[in-house]
CSV table of C-alpha atoms and ligand atoms in Angstrom, one decimal:
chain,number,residue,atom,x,y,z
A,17,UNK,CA,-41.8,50.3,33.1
A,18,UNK,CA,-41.0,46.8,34.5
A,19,UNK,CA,-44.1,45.7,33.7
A,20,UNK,CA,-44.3,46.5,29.6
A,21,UNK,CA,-42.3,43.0,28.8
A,22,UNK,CA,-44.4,41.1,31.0
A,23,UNK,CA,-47.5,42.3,29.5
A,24,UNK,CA,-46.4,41.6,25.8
A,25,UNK,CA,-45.3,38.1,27.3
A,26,UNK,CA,-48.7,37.6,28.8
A,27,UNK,CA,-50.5,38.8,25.1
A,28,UNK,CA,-48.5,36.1,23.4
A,29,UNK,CA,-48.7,34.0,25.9
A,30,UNK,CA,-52.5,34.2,25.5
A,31,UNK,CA,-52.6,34.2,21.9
A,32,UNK,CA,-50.5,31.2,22.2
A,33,UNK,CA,-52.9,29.2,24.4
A,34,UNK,CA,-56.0,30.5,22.1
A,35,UNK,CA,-54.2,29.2,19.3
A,36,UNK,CA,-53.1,25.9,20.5
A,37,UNK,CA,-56.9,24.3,21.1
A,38,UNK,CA,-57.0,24.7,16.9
A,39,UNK,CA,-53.4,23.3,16.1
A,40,UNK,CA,-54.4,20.0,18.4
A,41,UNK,CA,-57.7,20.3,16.7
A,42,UNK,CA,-55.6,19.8,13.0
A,43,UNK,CA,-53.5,17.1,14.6
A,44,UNK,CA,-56.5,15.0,16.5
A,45,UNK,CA,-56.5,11.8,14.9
A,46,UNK,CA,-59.5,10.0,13.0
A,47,UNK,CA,-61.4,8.0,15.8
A,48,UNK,CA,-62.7,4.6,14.2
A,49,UNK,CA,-64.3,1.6,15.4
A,50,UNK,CA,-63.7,-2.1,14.3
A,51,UNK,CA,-66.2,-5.0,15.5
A,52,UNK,CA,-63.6,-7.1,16.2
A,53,UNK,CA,-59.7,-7.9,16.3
A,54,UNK,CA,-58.9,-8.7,12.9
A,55,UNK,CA,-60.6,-6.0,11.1
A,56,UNK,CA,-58.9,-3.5,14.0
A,57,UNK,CA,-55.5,-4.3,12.7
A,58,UNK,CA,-55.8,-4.0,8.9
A,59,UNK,CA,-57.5,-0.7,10.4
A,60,UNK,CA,-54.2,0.3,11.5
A,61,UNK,CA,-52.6,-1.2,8.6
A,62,UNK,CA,-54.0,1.3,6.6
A,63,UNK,CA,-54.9,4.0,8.7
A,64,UNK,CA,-51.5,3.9,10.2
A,65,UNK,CA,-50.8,7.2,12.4
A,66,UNK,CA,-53.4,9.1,11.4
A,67,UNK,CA,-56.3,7.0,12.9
A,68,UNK,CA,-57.1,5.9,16.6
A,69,UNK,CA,-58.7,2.3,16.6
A,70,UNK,CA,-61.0,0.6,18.9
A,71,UNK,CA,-61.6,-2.5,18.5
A,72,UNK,CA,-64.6,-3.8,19.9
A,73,UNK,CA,-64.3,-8.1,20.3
A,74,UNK,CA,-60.7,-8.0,21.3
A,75,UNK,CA,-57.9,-10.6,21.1
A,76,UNK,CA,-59.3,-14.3,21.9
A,77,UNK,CA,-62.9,-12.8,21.5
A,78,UNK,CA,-65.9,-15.1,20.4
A,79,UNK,CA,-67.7,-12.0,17.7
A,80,UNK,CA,-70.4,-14.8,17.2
A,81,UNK,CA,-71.6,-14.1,20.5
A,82,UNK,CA,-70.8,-11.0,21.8
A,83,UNK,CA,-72.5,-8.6,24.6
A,84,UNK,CA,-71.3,-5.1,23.9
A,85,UNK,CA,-70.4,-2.8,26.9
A,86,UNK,CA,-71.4,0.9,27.8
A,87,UNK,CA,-67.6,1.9,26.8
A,88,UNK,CA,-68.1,0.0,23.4
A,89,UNK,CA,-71.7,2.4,22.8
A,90,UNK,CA,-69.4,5.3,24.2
A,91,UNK,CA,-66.9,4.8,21.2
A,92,UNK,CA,-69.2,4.2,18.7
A,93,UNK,CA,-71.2,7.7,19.4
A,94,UNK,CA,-67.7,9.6,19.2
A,95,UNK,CA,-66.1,7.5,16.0
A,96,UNK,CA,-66.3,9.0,12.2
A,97,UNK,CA,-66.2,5.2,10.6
A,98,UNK,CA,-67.5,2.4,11.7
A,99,UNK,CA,-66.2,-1.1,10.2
A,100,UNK,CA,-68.3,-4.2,10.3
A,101,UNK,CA,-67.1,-7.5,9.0
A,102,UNK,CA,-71.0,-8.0,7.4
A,103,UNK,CA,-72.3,-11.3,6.6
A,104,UNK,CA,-74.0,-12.1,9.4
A,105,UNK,CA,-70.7,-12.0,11.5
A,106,UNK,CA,-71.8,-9.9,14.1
A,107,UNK,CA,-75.2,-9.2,14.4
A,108,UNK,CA,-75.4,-7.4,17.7
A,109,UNK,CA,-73.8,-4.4,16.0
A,110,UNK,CA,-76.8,-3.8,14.2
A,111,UNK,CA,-78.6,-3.3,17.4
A,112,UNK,CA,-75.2,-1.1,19.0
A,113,UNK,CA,-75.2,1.4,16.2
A,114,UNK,CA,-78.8,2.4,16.7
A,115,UNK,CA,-78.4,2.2,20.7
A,116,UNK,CA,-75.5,4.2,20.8
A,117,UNK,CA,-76.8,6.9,18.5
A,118,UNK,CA,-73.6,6.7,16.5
A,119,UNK,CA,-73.5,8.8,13.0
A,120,UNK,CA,-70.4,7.4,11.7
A,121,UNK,CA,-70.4,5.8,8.2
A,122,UNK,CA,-70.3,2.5,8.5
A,123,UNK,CA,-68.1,0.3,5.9
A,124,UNK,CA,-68.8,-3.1,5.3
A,125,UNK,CA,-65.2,-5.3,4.7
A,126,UNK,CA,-66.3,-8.0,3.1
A,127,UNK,CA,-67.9,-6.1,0.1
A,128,UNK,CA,-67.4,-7.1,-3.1
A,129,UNK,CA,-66.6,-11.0,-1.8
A,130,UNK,CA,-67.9,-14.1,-2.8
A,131,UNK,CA,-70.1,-15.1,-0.2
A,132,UNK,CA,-69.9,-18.7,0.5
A,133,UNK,CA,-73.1,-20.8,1.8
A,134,UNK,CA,-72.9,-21.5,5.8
A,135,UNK,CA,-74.5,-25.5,6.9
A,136,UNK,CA,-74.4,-27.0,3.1
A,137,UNK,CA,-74.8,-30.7,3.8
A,138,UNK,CA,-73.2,-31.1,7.5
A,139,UNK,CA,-76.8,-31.8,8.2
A,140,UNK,CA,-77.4,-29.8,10.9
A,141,UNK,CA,-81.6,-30.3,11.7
A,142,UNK,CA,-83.2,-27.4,13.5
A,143,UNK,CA,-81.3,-24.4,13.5
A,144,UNK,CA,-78.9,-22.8,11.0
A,145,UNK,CA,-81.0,-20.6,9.3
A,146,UNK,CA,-79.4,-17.0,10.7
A,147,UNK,CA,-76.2,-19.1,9.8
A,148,UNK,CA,-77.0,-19.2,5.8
A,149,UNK,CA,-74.0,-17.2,4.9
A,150,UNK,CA,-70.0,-18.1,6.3
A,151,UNK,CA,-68.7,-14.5,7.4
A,152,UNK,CA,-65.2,-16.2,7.8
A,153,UNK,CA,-63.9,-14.6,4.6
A,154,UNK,CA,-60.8,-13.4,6.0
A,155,UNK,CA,-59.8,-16.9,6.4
A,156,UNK,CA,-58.8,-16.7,2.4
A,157,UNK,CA,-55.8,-13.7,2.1
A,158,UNK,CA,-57.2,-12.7,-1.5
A,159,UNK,CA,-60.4,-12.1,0.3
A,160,UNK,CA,-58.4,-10.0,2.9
A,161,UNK,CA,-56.8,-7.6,-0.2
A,162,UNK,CA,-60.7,-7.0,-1.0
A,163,UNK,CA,-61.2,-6.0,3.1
A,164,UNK,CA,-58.0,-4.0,2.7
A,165,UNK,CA,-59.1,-2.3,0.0
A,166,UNK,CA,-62.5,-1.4,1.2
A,167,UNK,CA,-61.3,-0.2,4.8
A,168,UNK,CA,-59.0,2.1,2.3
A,169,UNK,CA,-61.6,3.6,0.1
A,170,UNK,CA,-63.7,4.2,3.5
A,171,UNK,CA,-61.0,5.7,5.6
A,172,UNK,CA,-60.0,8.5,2.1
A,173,UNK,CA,-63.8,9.1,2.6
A,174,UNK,CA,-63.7,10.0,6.0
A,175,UNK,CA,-60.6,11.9,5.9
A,176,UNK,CA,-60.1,13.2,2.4
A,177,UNK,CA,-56.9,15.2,3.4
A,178,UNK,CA,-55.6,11.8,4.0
A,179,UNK,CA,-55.7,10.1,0.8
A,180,UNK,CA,-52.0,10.0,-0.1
A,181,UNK,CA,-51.2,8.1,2.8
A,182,UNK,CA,-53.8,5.6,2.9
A,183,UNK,CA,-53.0,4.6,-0.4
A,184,UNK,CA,-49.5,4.3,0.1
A,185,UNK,CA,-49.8,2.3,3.3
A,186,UNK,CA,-52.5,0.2,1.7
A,187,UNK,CA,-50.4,-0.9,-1.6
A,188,UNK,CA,-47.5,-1.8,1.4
A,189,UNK,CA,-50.0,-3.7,2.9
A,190,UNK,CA,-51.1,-5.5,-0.2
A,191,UNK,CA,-48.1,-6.6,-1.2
A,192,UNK,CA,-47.8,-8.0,2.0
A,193,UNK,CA,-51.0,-10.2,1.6
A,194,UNK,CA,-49.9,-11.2,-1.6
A,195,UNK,CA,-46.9,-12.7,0.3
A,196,UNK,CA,-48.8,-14.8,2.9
A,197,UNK,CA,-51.3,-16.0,0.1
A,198,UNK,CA,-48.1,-17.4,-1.8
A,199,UNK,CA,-46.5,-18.6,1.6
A,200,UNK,CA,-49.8,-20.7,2.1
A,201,UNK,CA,-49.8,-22.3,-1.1
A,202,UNK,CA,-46.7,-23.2,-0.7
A,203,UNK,CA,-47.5,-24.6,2.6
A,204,UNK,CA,-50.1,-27.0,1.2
A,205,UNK,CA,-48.4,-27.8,-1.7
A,206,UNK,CA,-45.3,-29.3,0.9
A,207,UNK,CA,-48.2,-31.7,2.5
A,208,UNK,CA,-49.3,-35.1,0.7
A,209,UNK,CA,-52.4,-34.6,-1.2
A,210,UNK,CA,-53.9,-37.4,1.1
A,211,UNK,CA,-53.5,-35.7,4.7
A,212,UNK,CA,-54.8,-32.1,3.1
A,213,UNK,CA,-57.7,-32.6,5.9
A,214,UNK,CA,-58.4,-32.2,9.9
A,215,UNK,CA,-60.9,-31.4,12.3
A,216,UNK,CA,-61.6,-27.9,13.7
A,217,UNK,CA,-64.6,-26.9,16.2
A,218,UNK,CA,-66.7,-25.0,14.7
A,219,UNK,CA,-67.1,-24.5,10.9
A,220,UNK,CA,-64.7,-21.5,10.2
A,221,UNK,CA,-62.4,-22.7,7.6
A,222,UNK,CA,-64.4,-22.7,4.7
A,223,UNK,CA,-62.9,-19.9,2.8
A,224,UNK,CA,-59.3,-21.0,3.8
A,225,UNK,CA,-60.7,-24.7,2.5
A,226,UNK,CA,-61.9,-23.8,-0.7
A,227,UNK,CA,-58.8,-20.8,-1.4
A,228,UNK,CA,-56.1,-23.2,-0.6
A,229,UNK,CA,-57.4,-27.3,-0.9
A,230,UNK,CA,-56.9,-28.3,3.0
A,231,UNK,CA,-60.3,-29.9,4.0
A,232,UNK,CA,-61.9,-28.7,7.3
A,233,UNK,CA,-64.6,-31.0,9.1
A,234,UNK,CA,-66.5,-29.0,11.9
A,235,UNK,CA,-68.7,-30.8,14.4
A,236,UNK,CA,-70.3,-26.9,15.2
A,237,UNK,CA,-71.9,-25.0,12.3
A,238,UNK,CA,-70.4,-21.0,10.9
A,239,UNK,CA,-71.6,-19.7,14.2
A,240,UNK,CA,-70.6,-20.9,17.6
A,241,UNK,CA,-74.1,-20.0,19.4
A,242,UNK,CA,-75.3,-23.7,18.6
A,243,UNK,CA,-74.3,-26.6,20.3
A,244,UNK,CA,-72.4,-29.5,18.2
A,245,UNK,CA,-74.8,-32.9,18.7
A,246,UNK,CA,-74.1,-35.9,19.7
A,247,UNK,CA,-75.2,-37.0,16.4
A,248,UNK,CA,-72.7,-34.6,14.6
A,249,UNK,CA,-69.9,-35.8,17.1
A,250,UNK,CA,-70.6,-39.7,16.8
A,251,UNK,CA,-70.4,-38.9,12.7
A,252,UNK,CA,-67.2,-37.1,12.6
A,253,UNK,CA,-65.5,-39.6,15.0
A,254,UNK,CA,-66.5,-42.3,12.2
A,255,UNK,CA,-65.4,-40.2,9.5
A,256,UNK,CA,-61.8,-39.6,10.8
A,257,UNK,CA,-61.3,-42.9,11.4
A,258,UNK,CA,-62.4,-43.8,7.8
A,259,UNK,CA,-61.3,-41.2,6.1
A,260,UNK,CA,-57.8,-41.3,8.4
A,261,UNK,CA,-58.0,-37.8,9.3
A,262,UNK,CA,-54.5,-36.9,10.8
A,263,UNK,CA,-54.8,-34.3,13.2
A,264,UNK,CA,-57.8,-32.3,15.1
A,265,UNK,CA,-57.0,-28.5,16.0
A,266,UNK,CA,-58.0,-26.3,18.5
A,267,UNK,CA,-59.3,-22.8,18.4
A,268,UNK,CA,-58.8,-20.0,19.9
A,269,UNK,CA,-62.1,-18.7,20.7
A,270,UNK,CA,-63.6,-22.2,21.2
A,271,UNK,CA,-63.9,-24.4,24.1
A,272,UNK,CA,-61.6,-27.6,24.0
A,273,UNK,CA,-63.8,-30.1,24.8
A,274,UNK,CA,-65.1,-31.0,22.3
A,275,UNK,CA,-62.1,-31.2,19.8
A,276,UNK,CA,-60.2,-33.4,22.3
A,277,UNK,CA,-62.9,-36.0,22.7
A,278,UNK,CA,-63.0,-36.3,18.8
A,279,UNK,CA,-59.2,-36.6,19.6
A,280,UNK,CA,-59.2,-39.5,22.0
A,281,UNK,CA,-62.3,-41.2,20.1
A,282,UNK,CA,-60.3,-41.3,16.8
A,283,UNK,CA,-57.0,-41.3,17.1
A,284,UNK,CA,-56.3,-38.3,15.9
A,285,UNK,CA,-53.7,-36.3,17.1
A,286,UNK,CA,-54.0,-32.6,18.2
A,287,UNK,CA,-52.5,-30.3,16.2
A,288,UNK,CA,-52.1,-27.6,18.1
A,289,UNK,CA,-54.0,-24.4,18.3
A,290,UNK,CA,-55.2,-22.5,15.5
A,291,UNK,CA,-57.0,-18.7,14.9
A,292,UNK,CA,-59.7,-18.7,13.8
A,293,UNK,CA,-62.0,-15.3,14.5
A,294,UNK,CA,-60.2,-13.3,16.2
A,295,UNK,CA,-56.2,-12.1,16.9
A,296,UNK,CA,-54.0,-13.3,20.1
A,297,UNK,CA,-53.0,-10.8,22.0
A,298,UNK,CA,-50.1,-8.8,21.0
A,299,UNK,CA,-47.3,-11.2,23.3
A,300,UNK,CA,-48.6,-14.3,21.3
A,301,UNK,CA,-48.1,-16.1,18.4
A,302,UNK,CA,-51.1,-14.2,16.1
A,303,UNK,CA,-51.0,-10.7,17.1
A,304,UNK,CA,-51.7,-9.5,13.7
A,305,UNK,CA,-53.3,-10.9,10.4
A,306,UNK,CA,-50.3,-11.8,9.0
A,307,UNK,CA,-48.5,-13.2,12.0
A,308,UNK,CA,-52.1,-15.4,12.3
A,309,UNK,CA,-51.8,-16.9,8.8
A,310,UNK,CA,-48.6,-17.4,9.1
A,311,UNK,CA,-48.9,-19.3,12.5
A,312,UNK,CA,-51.9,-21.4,11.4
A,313,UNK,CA,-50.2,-22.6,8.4
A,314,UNK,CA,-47.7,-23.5,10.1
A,315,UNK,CA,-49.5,-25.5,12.7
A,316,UNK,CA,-51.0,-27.3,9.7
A,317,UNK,CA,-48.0,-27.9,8.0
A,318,UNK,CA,-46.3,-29.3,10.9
A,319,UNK,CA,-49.5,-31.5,11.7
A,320,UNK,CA,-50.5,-32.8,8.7
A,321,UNK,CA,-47.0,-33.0,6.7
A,322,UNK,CA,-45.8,-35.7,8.6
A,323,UNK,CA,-47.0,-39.2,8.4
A,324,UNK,CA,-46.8,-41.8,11.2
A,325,UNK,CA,-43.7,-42.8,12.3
B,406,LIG,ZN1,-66.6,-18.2,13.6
């Protein structure tokens, strides 16, 4: 009976691959979508090894104005969460979670923040009015504990058997944030109270402005999708060179241009580039959250510390 092994090796073997569809099953991880970079990596943060991320507006990405892609409609029908930044930030979601027929819950990060008003008195005629809200919240690292903390709550919703360690890796993460807040008040309290102040492109500083005392002066508005005017361009020039604005920045997810002709017009220097809405990519200098505050402070530090020669 040659053949009685082989058969019991065959039944196993069978109950084995029957069996194995449901232990994958157990270890499949929980799919989740982020509209863009940042909110993809405090995501991971918390999620750590028991989530798989997408991240929709990727590293360098303008989320103001954004055209999603079959793939992004793709992931969003398949994910169990869904996390928006809200406030106005990126409005096309809205549109991608009904087109994609998606039934994921969808968390909102900036719940429970202190909205701040978008074009106050930069006197921006004619548009603006989708823009009556800043979604740049993250830009304060307080504001980020409140994103962290929602993106926990959400995920132990989605994944109940998961509690323990979303907790755990969120109070890590905290404590992290908590850090960088103190690293960037320290920062700012290292530069003279006269040169707290620059120029950045578009208007997406004004959490980080009012959390930590460095003034921001945008040509653009909250959103990128309007165009700076002349008007707003010939004004700033004169304010830096009244007000003695050190240095201009440029952004990540912005064109140039515009920055370096306040530059050359003024006076100012450039101060190197700064993130703004969105990551680097993983090989550069703002990768993550943390790495990003930590870079941009230090830009600003370097820039504005120093007086002239
Ligand atoms: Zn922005």
């Amino acid at each position: 009976m040659p053949n009685r092994r082989a058969l019991i090796g065959a039944i196993a073997a069978g109950l084995l691959v029957t069996a194995m569809p449901l232990a994958a099953r157990a270890q499949e991880k929980l799919p989740v979508v982020a509209s863009f970079s940042i909110l993809g990596d405090f995501v991971r943060e918390v999620g750590g090894e028991r989530v798989s991320v997408t991240t929709l507006v990727g590293a360098n990405g303008d989320a103001h104005v954004y055209s999603p892609t079959p793939a992004d409609a793709k992931a969003m029908a398949a994910a169990k969460l869904i996390v928006v930044n809200g406030l106005k930030f990126e409005g096309w979601m809205t549109r991608l979670i009904k087109s994609s027929g998606a039934k994921a819950t969808v968390a909102t990060a900036t719940t429970g923040v202190s909205p701040l008003k978008g074009d106050d008195d930069h006197g921006k005629a004619g548009h603006g009015h989708d823009h009556d809200v800043d979604p740049h919240a993250w830009q304060n690292a307080a504001n980020a504990k409140v994103y962290v903390a929602n993106i926990r709550d959400a995920l132990v919703k989605a994944d109940p058997a998961g509690q323990a360690a979303y907790e755990a890796n969120a109070t890590r993460y905290l404590a992290q944030l908590d850090a960088v807040d103190g690293e960037v008040k320290a920062a700012v309290a290292r530069i003279p109270a006269d040169r707290r102040k620059a120029i950045t492109s578009h208007d997406a500083f004004g959490y980080f402005v009012k959390a930590y005392g460095i003034a921001f002066i945008a040509p653009q508005g909250v959103s990128t999708e309007a165009e700076a005017s002349a008007k707003d361009v010939a004004r700033i020039i004169r304010q830096v060179k009244a007000e003695k604005v050190p240095a201009v920045f440029l952004e990540n997810v912005t064109n140039p241009r515009l920055v370096e002709q306040i530059a050359r017009e003024s006076g100012a220097k450039i101060g190197g580039r700064i993130y703004s809405d969105a990551l680097s990519d993983a090989s550069g200098p703002a990768g993550t959250y943390i790495a990003m505050m930590k870079h941009n402070i230090s830009e600003i530090e370097k820039a504005l510390a120093a007086g002239p020669a």
